[in-house]
Amino acid sequence: MFTQIKKRDGRVVNFSKDKITRAIFLAAQGVGGSDFATAEQLSDKVINYMLSKMSKDEIPDVEFVQDCVEKILIEDGHAKTAKAYILYRAKRTRYREAKTELMDIVKEILVETSRENANVGNSPSAKMLQIASAASKQYYLNNVIPKEMTKAHLNCDIHIHDLDFYGKTLNCLQIDLTKLMLNGFNTGYGYIRPPKRISSATAQAAIILQSNQNDMFGGQSFPHFDKSMAEIIRSFKEKPSYDEVYQAMEALVYNLNSMHSRAGAQVPFSSINLGTDTSEEGRMVIKAMLMAFDKGLGKGESPIFPNLVFRLKKGINFEKEDPNYDLFRLALKVAGHRMNPTFSFMDSSFNEKFGDEVSYMGCRTRTIANVNGPEVSAGRGNISPVTINLPRIALKAGYGNIDKFYDELDKILYLCKEQLLHRFEVIANLRVKDLPFLMGQKLYIGSENLKEEDKIREAIKNGTLGIGFIGLAETLKALTGKHHGESEESLKLGLEIVEYIRNYCDKTTKETHLNFVCYATPAEGTAGRYVPKDRDIFGLIEGVTDKDFYTNSYHIPVEFNISIFEKIKREGMFHKLCNGGHISYIELPSSVENNIDALEKILKWMAECDIGYAGVNFPIDECRVCGYSGIINEDSCPECGSEDIRRIRRITGYLSTIDRFNDAKKSELKMRVKHS
């Protein structure tokens, strides 16, 4: 009889026949068995078989014992019990592997946080958040998400975004600021009454963004900030002066760059849409916000948040005779200095019918059409996205094999649909009390009549479910040898592919009565995840797997030399297809605050090319010691010699500092060419 056994971690412990008996009995119970005596007889046979293979003085290991159990069960005619035992063993193996992987991840995080999210720092709170995040991801992958979806994610066929929040909450929201301000709200620690001064109003606005960020994993936005604030100002007994409004807006900018959420790990992903209110109060708010953002933080540093989105609309601010044209010109100057605001086009073919209702998140998300309720932005957002590894489908199909490409795309689209439906059902079963600010304070359309114990399905059916894609350029390279920036035929095929995805989303919307949308995925966390896997499978392929990243959604590759106007023209064709969110931007060599006529000309061309949302990029380098701002090509400040340099660039749509970019995005940044 054996007296000891070697565990998987190398420890030697006492051998117990009872453990073998119990394992066999539990497997038998799983398929309807109840004879413990038979389990004991089988365990005797297992030990006898072991003795035939090794002496009783040897120490068997756990794997050998389990192999012997499987063999005896099968040979003795207990096939169902053997299958149950094998499945249980496989499950335990997956659990152990996940646990080991988790410990490795924790070890890495304790050294430095992951750069999957450029808004997360390296503080103790950030480390705790990411450790919890890693454990949560493992839980959902191994216990909640169906196996075929988990496999597709791990194999990099698709990317399930924000896995750590899979069953906890939803993505983002356009917040109806007017309703909260005029009625008051409760953060969980008491009622906050409607503000009586503009300084209180902007302080409350910051608190609202922070409170809701703690209930969600994505961005927070005010869809009509100028109109909301104007209405709030009109509710005051005393009208504030411009100076008071400016001070309040400056305080809001300061708060949104210092007021942390997620247990102190990051500031809220905040966006503010403005530009179309023509009332005296609204104009004052727009001007004050732009001026405060332009002034910057304490030493003149560029604010990272909020992401300002300036709405452009003919008859309001886009032409010289328009009442807010002067504010458009101011927005151009600020964008030419700070890279913000970005610009949204209310007159594009797909936004025009909604007036100035359409609002964007800084990342690019757009939520407007709705099969279950009003087609508005306020009170709605994206529930969750899933992203297709488009280049892999092309690599599987092979050069020129378009039919095979679409056959494989059909399979992946179906998987994405099922994945989003599964996630929707998991989230729909959350209760109002699980999201106390978001649902408890009735921020989401459809939550108005829900009680604390009610499930949130009636609210979130108004949100969107995004099927995203990445790497259209590499996909076209694999299929045709050229991407859509260098070939008209490839451009035509690229449009057909994205239209195919959009049509599938439209069809699925009709079938499910949920808002499925085609989403131009921001390539941040997914930027470098797919390529190493595809390179291992398909090898190093020029223009496809030879970089550390796949190109953002439908964008022209960042390293490709193309004119500003040609890039806008080609990318603009995709905006109307990506109804769940889109963005295009151009790279300039330096600030253009002194040449806003040129910037206006670019935006007018964007409007002609049916762009929905766009931004302008250029380097912003700032010395943290003396406040010098400009392009700093060296490692030290040209004014004071300090090496403490803050380098700001755009990532996915938001601004961030380079030190917070992940490796793939740093690689992409180095390859970006300037457009002329």
XYZ file of C-alpha atoms in Angstrom:
676
model
C 0.000 0.000 0.000
C 1.246 3.468 -0.862
C 1.808 5.805 2.089
C 2.657 9.097 0.321
C 1.741 11.046 -2.804
C 3.434 13.967 -4.593
C 1.248 17.065 -5.186
C 1.541 19.212 -8.329
C 3.507 21.853 -6.454
C 6.102 19.264 -5.408
C 4.901 18.772 -1.830
C 4.774 15.181 -0.532
C 1.721 14.424 1.654
C 0.002 11.334 3.093
C -1.638 9.026 0.564
C -5.370 8.391 1.119
C -7.397 5.700 -0.618
C -10.531 7.442 0.685
C -9.850 10.434 -1.576
C -9.830 8.179 -4.643
C -13.077 6.536 -3.502
C -14.728 9.904 -2.897
C -13.639 11.262 -6.301
C -15.095 8.188 -8.073
C -18.330 8.378 -6.080
C -18.794 12.099 -6.796
C -18.277 11.466 -10.530
C -20.828 8.630 -10.373
C -23.319 10.858 -8.548
C -22.963 13.386 -11.354
C -24.445 10.857 -13.780
C -27.085 9.428 -11.451
C -25.057 6.820 -9.509
C -25.475 6.182 -5.770
C -23.519 2.969 -4.967
C -20.675 3.890 -2.613
C -19.617 0.218 -2.281
C -18.910 0.077 -6.006
C -16.771 3.201 -5.685
C -14.765 1.461 -2.940
C -14.269 -1.645 -5.099
C -13.099 0.507 -8.006
C -10.609 2.370 -5.820
C -9.131 -1.023 -4.780
C -8.696 -1.859 -8.468
C -7.008 1.523 -9.026
C -4.464 0.824 -6.274
C -3.793 -2.706 -7.546
C -3.202 -1.315 -11.015
C -0.838 1.299 -9.585
C 1.109 -1.433 -7.752
C 1.472 -3.288 -11.036
C 3.168 -0.252 -12.534
C 5.402 0.798 -9.625
C 6.596 -0.545 -6.312
C 4.852 0.332 -3.048
C 8.031 2.136 -1.930
C 7.784 4.598 -4.821
C 5.863 7.834 -4.441
C 3.188 8.329 -7.144
C 2.203 11.809 -8.295
C -1.328 13.149 -8.578
C -1.446 13.043 -12.386
C -0.442 9.350 -12.418
C -3.158 8.469 -9.898
C -5.798 10.296 -11.934
C -4.664 8.595 -15.146
C -5.077 5.230 -13.374
C -8.591 6.152 -12.191
C -9.649 7.033 -15.752
C -8.238 3.758 -17.121
C -9.977 1.543 -14.517
C -13.332 3.322 -14.932
C -13.276 2.882 -18.688
C -12.026 -0.733 -18.667
C -14.524 -1.726 -15.962
C -17.479 -0.555 -18.018
C -18.235 2.737 -16.227
C -18.041 4.984 -19.317
C -20.463 7.660 -18.056
C -18.677 7.930 -14.710
C -15.328 8.046 -16.532
C -16.577 10.931 -18.715
C -17.830 12.849 -15.657
C -14.498 12.274 -13.930
C -12.532 13.419 -16.988
C -14.655 16.581 -17.328
C -14.247 17.405 -13.656
C -10.512 16.826 -13.925
C -10.332 19.138 -16.950
C -12.304 21.806 -15.089
C -9.936 21.606 -12.124
C -6.991 21.861 -14.510
C -8.428 25.020 -16.043
C -9.008 26.425 -12.565
C -5.417 25.729 -11.528
C -4.037 27.227 -14.736
C -6.195 30.321 -14.283
C -5.037 30.638 -10.688
C -1.398 30.351 -11.739
C -1.902 32.887 -14.529
C -3.622 35.209 -12.085
C -0.717 35.040 -9.656
C 1.706 35.860 -12.484
C -0.442 38.835 -13.474
C -0.606 40.053 -9.872
C 3.171 39.842 -9.626
C 3.515 42.025 -12.740
C 0.919 44.548 -11.532
C 2.712 44.934 -8.205
C 5.754 46.103 -10.176
C 3.790 48.365 -12.530
C 0.171 48.639 -13.587
C -1.013 47.440 -16.975
C -1.279 50.019 -19.768
C -4.458 48.574 -21.278
C -6.201 51.765 -20.142
C -4.221 55.003 -20.580
C -6.271 56.730 -17.863
C -5.022 54.427 -15.088
C -1.917 55.494 -13.183
C 0.566 53.524 -11.090
C -0.723 54.352 -7.607
C -1.494 51.794 -4.861
C -5.208 52.256 -5.601
C -4.592 51.600 -9.296
C -2.687 48.427 -8.455
C -5.489 47.212 -6.199
C -8.028 47.960 -8.925
C -6.065 46.011 -11.530
C -5.487 43.034 -9.231
C -9.225 42.865 -8.609
C -9.755 43.338 -12.354
C -7.475 40.404 -13.193
C -9.301 38.112 -10.767
C -12.672 39.240 -12.102
C -11.644 38.501 -15.707
C -10.595 34.979 -14.762
C -13.892 34.427 -12.982
C -16.046 35.495 -15.919
C -13.992 33.594 -18.509
C -14.049 30.359 -16.507
C -17.466 30.487 -14.866
C -19.916 32.750 -16.707
C -19.129 33.208 -20.388
C -19.996 30.237 -22.653
C -16.976 28.136 -23.593
C -17.019 28.880 -27.320
C -16.969 32.624 -26.569
C -14.206 32.293 -23.996
C -12.188 30.265 -26.498
C -12.749 32.844 -29.252
C -11.583 35.616 -26.926
C -8.508 33.770 -25.670
C -7.601 32.733 -29.226
C -7.972 36.364 -30.372
C -10.749 35.768 -32.892
C -12.729 38.408 -31.002
C -12.100 40.750 -28.086
C -14.657 40.976 -25.289
C -14.127 44.449 -23.897
C -13.876 45.221 -20.185
C -14.152 41.596 -19.150
C -13.646 42.520 -15.510
C -17.021 44.306 -15.536
C -18.778 41.663 -17.651
C -21.705 41.026 -15.298
C -21.362 44.069 -13.060
C -22.375 47.057 -15.143
C -22.536 48.639 -18.584
C -20.308 50.911 -20.601
C -21.096 54.626 -20.918
C -23.802 57.286 -20.608
C -24.841 60.670 -21.931
C -26.137 62.266 -18.721
C -29.175 64.562 -18.683
C -27.604 67.324 -16.596
C -30.667 69.573 -16.741
C -32.918 67.057 -15.022
C -30.450 66.326 -12.222
C -29.649 69.978 -11.584
C -33.221 71.237 -11.541
C -34.559 68.345 -9.425
C -31.553 67.622 -7.212
C -30.020 64.190 -6.664
C -28.653 61.835 -4.021
C -25.151 60.338 -4.081
C -26.030 57.844 -1.354
C -25.002 60.084 1.538
C -27.784 62.619 1.368
C -29.827 64.808 -0.931
C -28.052 67.465 -3.004
C -30.470 70.324 -3.636
C -30.593 72.277 -6.920
C -27.777 74.857 -7.123
C -28.403 78.552 -6.567
C -25.070 79.781 -7.928
C -23.043 78.899 -11.013
C -20.069 77.816 -8.878
C -22.283 75.288 -7.105
C -23.688 74.106 -10.433
C -20.283 73.209 -11.899
C -19.190 71.628 -8.610
C -22.284 69.430 -8.743
C -21.611 68.643 -12.412
C -18.197 67.245 -11.454
C -19.739 65.205 -8.630
C -22.322 63.765 -11.037
C -19.622 62.634 -13.465
C -17.574 61.131 -10.651
C -20.540 59.369 -9.036
C -21.741 57.821 -12.263
C -18.222 56.762 -13.272
C -18.180 54.621 -10.127
C -21.278 52.801 -11.436
C -19.960 52.225 -14.981
C -16.810 51.087 -16.760
C -16.796 53.564 -19.659
C -17.060 57.276 -20.354
C -19.361 59.894 -18.890
C -20.674 62.772 -20.958
C -22.980 65.769 -20.848
C -24.765 65.802 -24.217
C -25.987 69.428 -24.117
C -23.768 71.149 -21.571
C -24.313 74.666 -22.899
C -28.107 74.305 -23.034
C -28.280 72.608 -19.643
C -26.146 75.233 -17.921
C -28.043 78.032 -19.624
C -31.334 76.679 -18.292
C -29.859 76.303 -14.818
C -28.563 79.879 -14.887
C -32.040 81.084 -15.844
C -33.392 79.352 -12.726
C -31.195 81.516 -10.459
C -32.614 84.564 -8.725
C -29.473 86.493 -9.575
C -27.813 86.241 -12.966
C -24.054 85.581 -12.698
C -21.512 87.794 -14.423
C -19.229 86.426 -17.128
C -16.330 86.461 -14.664
C -18.311 84.269 -12.269
C -19.198 81.861 -15.058
C -15.553 81.741 -16.140
C -14.373 80.990 -12.590
C -16.948 78.216 -12.332
C -15.837 76.654 -15.619
C -12.205 76.873 -14.586
C -13.075 75.056 -11.358
C -14.865 72.347 -13.355
C -11.782 71.786 -15.530
C -9.598 71.602 -12.412
C -11.977 69.155 -10.731
C -12.178 66.843 -13.736
C -8.382 66.572 -13.784
C -8.061 65.901 -10.064
C -11.296 64.324 -8.801
C -10.704 60.564 -8.808
C -13.120 57.696 -9.298
C -12.745 53.893 -9.263
C -11.401 53.885 -5.685
C -8.869 56.588 -6.532
C -7.387 54.785 -9.529
C -8.325 57.294 -12.255
C -10.201 60.481 -13.012
C -13.531 60.078 -14.845
C -13.501 59.677 -18.631
C -15.436 62.884 -19.149
C -16.781 64.546 -22.303
C -18.732 67.779 -22.694
C -20.765 68.545 -25.844
C -21.438 72.219 -26.519
C -21.567 74.919 -29.186
C -25.154 75.235 -30.439
C -26.968 77.207 -27.735
C -27.515 80.735 -29.024
C -29.084 82.226 -25.898
C -27.172 84.882 -23.963
C -26.582 82.451 -21.087
C -25.607 79.597 -23.389
C -23.107 81.698 -25.310
C -21.578 82.848 -22.055
C -21.139 79.225 -20.926
C -19.570 78.165 -24.237
C -17.110 81.052 -24.238
C -16.169 80.613 -20.589
C -15.570 76.870 -20.957
C -13.407 77.338 -24.045
C -11.395 80.104 -22.401
C -10.899 78.139 -19.190
C -9.746 75.076 -21.123
C -7.399 77.209 -23.206
C -5.824 78.767 -20.109
C -4.995 75.314 -18.818
C -4.159 74.136 -15.325
C -2.090 75.808 -12.590
C 1.170 76.107 -14.532
C -0.572 76.395 -17.858
C -0.534 72.628 -18.470
C -2.934 71.262 -21.064
C -5.992 69.668 -19.444
C -6.517 66.000 -20.289
C -10.191 66.150 -19.330
C -12.912 66.953 -20.106
C -12.864 66.038 -23.778
C -14.654 69.027 -25.293
C -16.836 68.227 -28.300
C -17.840 71.343 -30.251
C -20.996 70.809 -32.312
C -20.972 72.324 -35.783
C -24.228 73.245 -37.509
C -25.086 75.585 -40.362
C -27.383 78.392 -39.326
C -25.950 78.308 -35.807
C -22.147 78.500 -35.895
C -20.615 77.130 -39.134
C -20.960 80.178 -41.419
C -19.835 83.780 -40.946
C -23.389 85.071 -40.667
C -24.335 82.531 -37.979
C -24.949 83.801 -34.414
C -22.313 81.514 -32.834
C -19.690 81.803 -35.582
C -17.457 83.804 -33.246
C -17.533 80.914 -30.776
C -16.632 78.494 -33.573
C -13.596 80.641 -34.306
C -12.705 80.600 -30.615
C -13.082 76.807 -30.601
C -10.679 76.627 -33.555
C -8.098 78.680 -31.668
C -8.383 76.516 -28.561
C -8.204 73.300 -30.609
C -5.156 74.669 -32.400
C -3.502 75.189 -29.024
C -4.733 72.276 -26.883
C -5.948 69.596 -29.401
C -9.385 70.009 -27.831
C -12.173 70.588 -28.617
C -12.806 67.857 -31.124
C -15.629 68.586 -33.575
C -18.932 66.867 -34.367
C -20.911 67.593 -37.522
C -24.656 67.896 -37.027
C -25.307 68.345 -40.766
C -23.737 65.064 -41.887
C -26.126 62.825 -43.803
C -26.676 60.495 -40.842
C -26.923 63.201 -38.124
C -28.991 65.834 -39.932
C -32.440 64.424 -39.224
C -31.795 64.640 -35.472
C -31.158 68.410 -35.468
C -28.447 69.096 -32.905
C -29.472 66.153 -30.715
C -26.567 63.825 -31.596
C -23.795 63.767 -28.996
C -20.461 61.966 -29.019
C -18.210 60.497 -26.373
C -14.572 61.541 -26.560
C -13.675 57.961 -27.490
C -16.068 58.156 -30.524
C -19.221 56.419 -29.230
C -22.483 57.640 -30.783
C -25.905 56.600 -29.440
C -29.001 57.934 -31.157
C -31.292 55.522 -33.099
C -33.573 53.503 -30.816
C -36.091 50.736 -31.604
C -37.371 50.763 -28.021
C -37.886 54.418 -27.207
C -37.041 58.038 -28.030
C -34.178 58.723 -30.447
C -32.189 61.019 -28.199
C -28.694 61.029 -26.718
C -29.453 62.086 -23.142
C -30.115 59.155 -20.833
C -28.585 56.568 -23.144
C -25.241 55.019 -23.999
C -23.455 51.895 -25.137
C -24.091 48.734 -23.114
C -20.984 46.911 -24.315
C -18.940 46.292 -27.474
C -17.191 43.223 -28.849
C -14.487 43.540 -31.497
C -13.732 41.339 -34.511
C -10.128 40.514 -35.422
C -10.761 41.354 -39.065
C -7.214 40.665 -40.383
C -7.320 37.096 -39.064
C -10.424 36.356 -41.137
C -8.586 37.630 -44.218
C -5.470 35.610 -43.399
C -7.566 32.465 -42.988
C -9.313 33.087 -46.302
C -6.119 33.794 -48.219
C -5.169 36.300 -50.900
C -8.015 37.006 -53.308
C -10.454 34.595 -51.716
C -13.277 37.026 -51.000
C -16.061 34.414 -50.841
C -14.224 32.434 -48.171
C -13.613 35.689 -46.286
C -17.339 36.430 -46.121
C -18.147 32.851 -45.113
C -15.787 33.153 -42.150
C -17.035 36.678 -41.358
C -20.588 35.304 -41.135
C -19.492 32.834 -38.465
C -17.724 35.513 -36.429
C -20.632 37.953 -36.738
C -22.994 35.280 -35.431
C -20.623 34.616 -32.524
C -20.447 38.362 -31.759
C -24.240 38.616 -31.805
C -24.581 35.689 -29.411
C -21.855 37.081 -27.178
C -23.569 40.472 -26.891
C -26.949 38.860 -26.275
C -25.426 36.737 -23.513
C -23.862 39.785 -21.889
C -27.097 41.725 -22.247
C -29.009 39.007 -20.404
C -26.441 38.870 -17.607
C -26.551 42.645 -17.127
C -30.333 42.833 -17.553
C -30.690 40.707 -14.422
C -28.927 43.289 -12.291
C -31.231 45.224 -9.998
C -31.571 48.939 -9.497
C -29.830 48.659 -6.124
C -26.752 47.205 -7.875
C -26.234 50.503 -9.715
C -27.390 52.970 -7.063
C -26.506 56.224 -8.817
C -27.005 55.259 -12.459
C -30.355 53.538 -11.963
C -31.265 54.709 -8.473
C -31.130 58.359 -9.531
C -32.988 57.523 -12.780
C -30.210 58.615 -15.129
C -31.023 55.946 -17.736
C -34.098 56.275 -19.936
C -36.608 53.654 -18.838
C -35.460 53.584 -15.216
C -37.936 56.253 -14.079
C -40.485 53.813 -12.664
C -38.120 51.090 -11.494
C -37.902 50.290 -7.795
C -34.815 49.235 -5.847
C -35.387 45.477 -6.290
C -36.469 45.695 -9.945
C -34.279 44.352 -12.727
C -32.855 46.906 -15.151
C -33.868 45.309 -18.468
C -36.512 47.967 -19.195
C -33.847 50.645 -19.002
C -30.904 49.094 -20.800
C -32.980 47.958 -23.778
C -32.579 51.608 -24.845
C -28.784 51.286 -25.019
C -26.642 50.015 -27.885
C -24.776 46.748 -28.415
C -21.715 47.363 -30.573
C -20.125 44.939 -33.017
C -16.741 46.520 -33.589
C -13.834 45.773 -35.892
C -10.147 46.521 -36.046
C -7.530 46.416 -38.780
C -9.465 47.059 -41.993
C -6.214 48.258 -43.607
C -4.380 45.002 -42.800
C -7.429 43.015 -43.893
C -7.331 44.620 -47.328
C -3.575 44.077 -47.558
C -4.085 40.368 -46.905
C -6.918 40.082 -49.436
C -5.741 42.394 -52.230
C -2.128 43.359 -51.546
C -3.073 47.018 -51.017
C -4.961 48.966 -48.363
C -7.708 51.510 -48.985
C -5.335 54.463 -48.902
C -3.385 53.242 -51.932
C -6.009 51.536 -54.116
C -9.482 52.472 -55.319
C -10.399 48.792 -55.659
C -9.311 48.129 -52.086
C -11.280 51.165 -50.912
C -14.371 49.779 -52.649
C -13.884 46.372 -51.018
C -13.265 47.995 -47.623
C -16.554 49.872 -47.857
C -18.337 46.661 -48.848
C -16.900 44.811 -45.846
C -17.911 47.484 -43.328
C -21.330 47.839 -44.985
C -21.705 44.061 -44.628
C -21.093 44.358 -40.877
C -23.507 47.294 -40.661
C -26.214 45.389 -42.544
C -25.788 42.454 -40.194
C -26.247 44.798 -37.229
C -29.380 46.316 -38.784
C -30.805 42.856 -39.468
C -30.028 41.736 -35.910
C -31.734 44.850 -34.539
C -34.943 43.839 -36.321
C -34.664 40.220 -35.160
C -33.916 40.933 -31.493
C -35.553 44.345 -31.044
C -32.335 45.535 -29.426
C -30.104 48.311 -30.745
C -27.215 46.527 -32.489
C -24.758 48.975 -34.052
C -21.598 48.852 -36.153
C -18.740 50.279 -34.106
C -15.348 51.593 -35.258
C -13.399 50.169 -32.321
C -10.842 52.405 -30.580
C -7.615 50.403 -30.819
C -6.156 50.768 -27.327
C -6.360 47.537 -25.314
C -6.832 45.533 -28.544
C -4.073 47.389 -30.423
C -1.300 44.904 -29.734
C -3.243 41.890 -28.506
C -4.108 40.348 -31.867
C -0.851 40.724 -33.803
C 1.464 38.390 -31.819
C -1.106 35.574 -32.033
C -1.614 36.068 -35.763
C 2.131 36.281 -36.374
C 2.595 32.961 -34.570
C -0.066 31.337 -36.767
C 0.531 32.944 -40.167
C 4.102 34.204 -39.921
C 5.546 37.621 -40.704
C 3.471 39.120 -43.519
C 4.392 42.513 -44.948
C 1.735 45.130 -44.291
C -0.240 42.779 -42.059
C 1.670 41.182 -39.182
C 4.959 43.084 -39.495
C 4.017 45.799 -36.962
C 3.217 45.585 -33.253
C -0.394 46.674 -33.792
C -3.348 46.590 -36.152
C -4.648 49.894 -37.487
C -7.506 51.622 -35.705
C -10.867 50.506 -37.212
C -11.195 51.806 -40.815
C -8.333 54.309 -40.570
C -5.649 54.718 -43.210
C -2.408 53.263 -41.737
C -0.639 55.854 -39.590
C 2.675 55.370 -41.427
C 1.193 55.931 -44.903
C 1.990 59.249 -46.576
C -1.272 60.807 -47.670
C -2.576 64.354 -47.887
C -4.975 65.764 -45.325
C -7.738 66.140 -47.865
C -7.351 62.686 -49.390
C -7.277 61.011 -45.962
C -10.450 62.817 -44.904
C -12.168 62.002 -48.188
C -11.466 58.274 -47.907
C -12.155 57.847 -44.204
C -15.276 60.010 -44.413
C -16.979 57.319 -46.502
C -16.996 54.979 -43.493
C -18.597 57.306 -40.941
C -22.168 56.763 -42.112
C -21.668 52.981 -41.911
C -20.357 53.003 -38.334
C -23.520 54.210 -36.608
C -22.299 53.124 -33.162
C -19.306 55.421 -33.225
C -16.610 56.781 -35.527
C -13.777 59.296 -35.538
C -11.119 60.554 -37.936
C -8.156 62.754 -37.211
C -5.188 64.238 -38.987
C -1.605 64.578 -37.771
C -0.026 68.023 -37.951
C 3.626 68.838 -37.186
C 2.838 71.490 -34.569
C 0.215 73.740 -33.019
C -1.977 75.712 -35.438
C -3.448 78.252 -33.014
C -1.991 81.035 -35.158
C -3.462 79.687 -38.379
C -7.077 78.991 -37.585
C -8.117 79.901 -41.146
C -6.343 76.750 -42.318
C -7.995 74.739 -39.557
C -11.407 76.080 -40.547
C -10.710 75.106 -44.163
C -9.933 71.538 -43.001
C -13.182 71.339 -41.035
C -15.177 72.655 -43.978
C -13.675 69.873 -46.090
C -14.576 67.358 -43.388
C -18.173 68.549 -43.605
C -18.141 68.106 -47.393
C -16.813 64.551 -46.938
C -19.691 63.595 -44.615
C -17.516 63.251 -41.518
C -19.453 62.811 -38.265
C -16.758 63.319 -35.654
C -13.120 64.417 -35.958
C -10.086 65.834 -34.232
C -6.732 67.401 -35.012
C -3.500 65.950 -33.605
C -0.092 67.520 -33.019
C 2.613 67.133 -30.368
C 2.152 68.938 -27.059
C 5.269 68.854 -24.880
C 5.337 70.698 -21.565
C 8.008 71.216 -18.921
C 6.584 70.498 -15.492
C 9.181 72.743 -13.828
C 9.142 76.042 -15.730
C 5.931 75.628 -17.725
C 7.563 75.826 -21.175
C 5.237 74.506 -23.877
C 6.141 73.540 -27.418
C 7.840 70.709 -29.277
C 10.668 69.341 -27.142
C 12.700 66.991 -29.322
C 15.382 66.416 -26.710
C 15.087 64.811 -23.272
C 15.354 68.137 -21.469
C 13.563 71.479 -21.500
C 15.229 74.096 -23.749
C 14.362 76.817 -21.223
C 15.396 75.388 -17.842
C 17.107 72.100 -18.668
C 14.668 69.998 -16.627
C 14.096 66.418 -17.784
C 10.621 66.367 -16.243
C 8.725 66.605 -19.527
C 5.017 65.921 -19.985
C 4.268 64.689 -23.520
C 0.583 64.722 -24.494
C -0.807 62.864 -27.509
C -4.243 61.635 -28.568
C -5.076 57.978 -27.970
C -8.341 56.480 -29.302
C -10.046 59.900 -29.090
C -9.081 61.088 -25.628
C -5.813 62.793 -24.750
C -3.199 61.114 -22.585
C 0.478 61.350 -21.690
C 2.863 59.037 -23.555
C 4.057 57.345 -20.364
C 0.542 55.883 -20.007
C 0.454 54.397 -23.527
C 0.831 50.625 -23.783
C 3.695 49.220 -25.890
C 1.565 48.749 -29.001
C 0.294 52.328 -28.902
C 3.839 53.633 -28.316
C 4.899 51.726 -31.408
C 2.006 53.201 -33.375
C 2.868 56.692 -32.120
C 6.447 56.396 -33.406
C 5.169 55.431 -36.856
C 2.660 58.267 -37.250
C 3.481 60.514 -40.207
C 2.411 64.139 -40.489
C -0.266 64.948 -43.057
C 0.181 67.884 -45.390
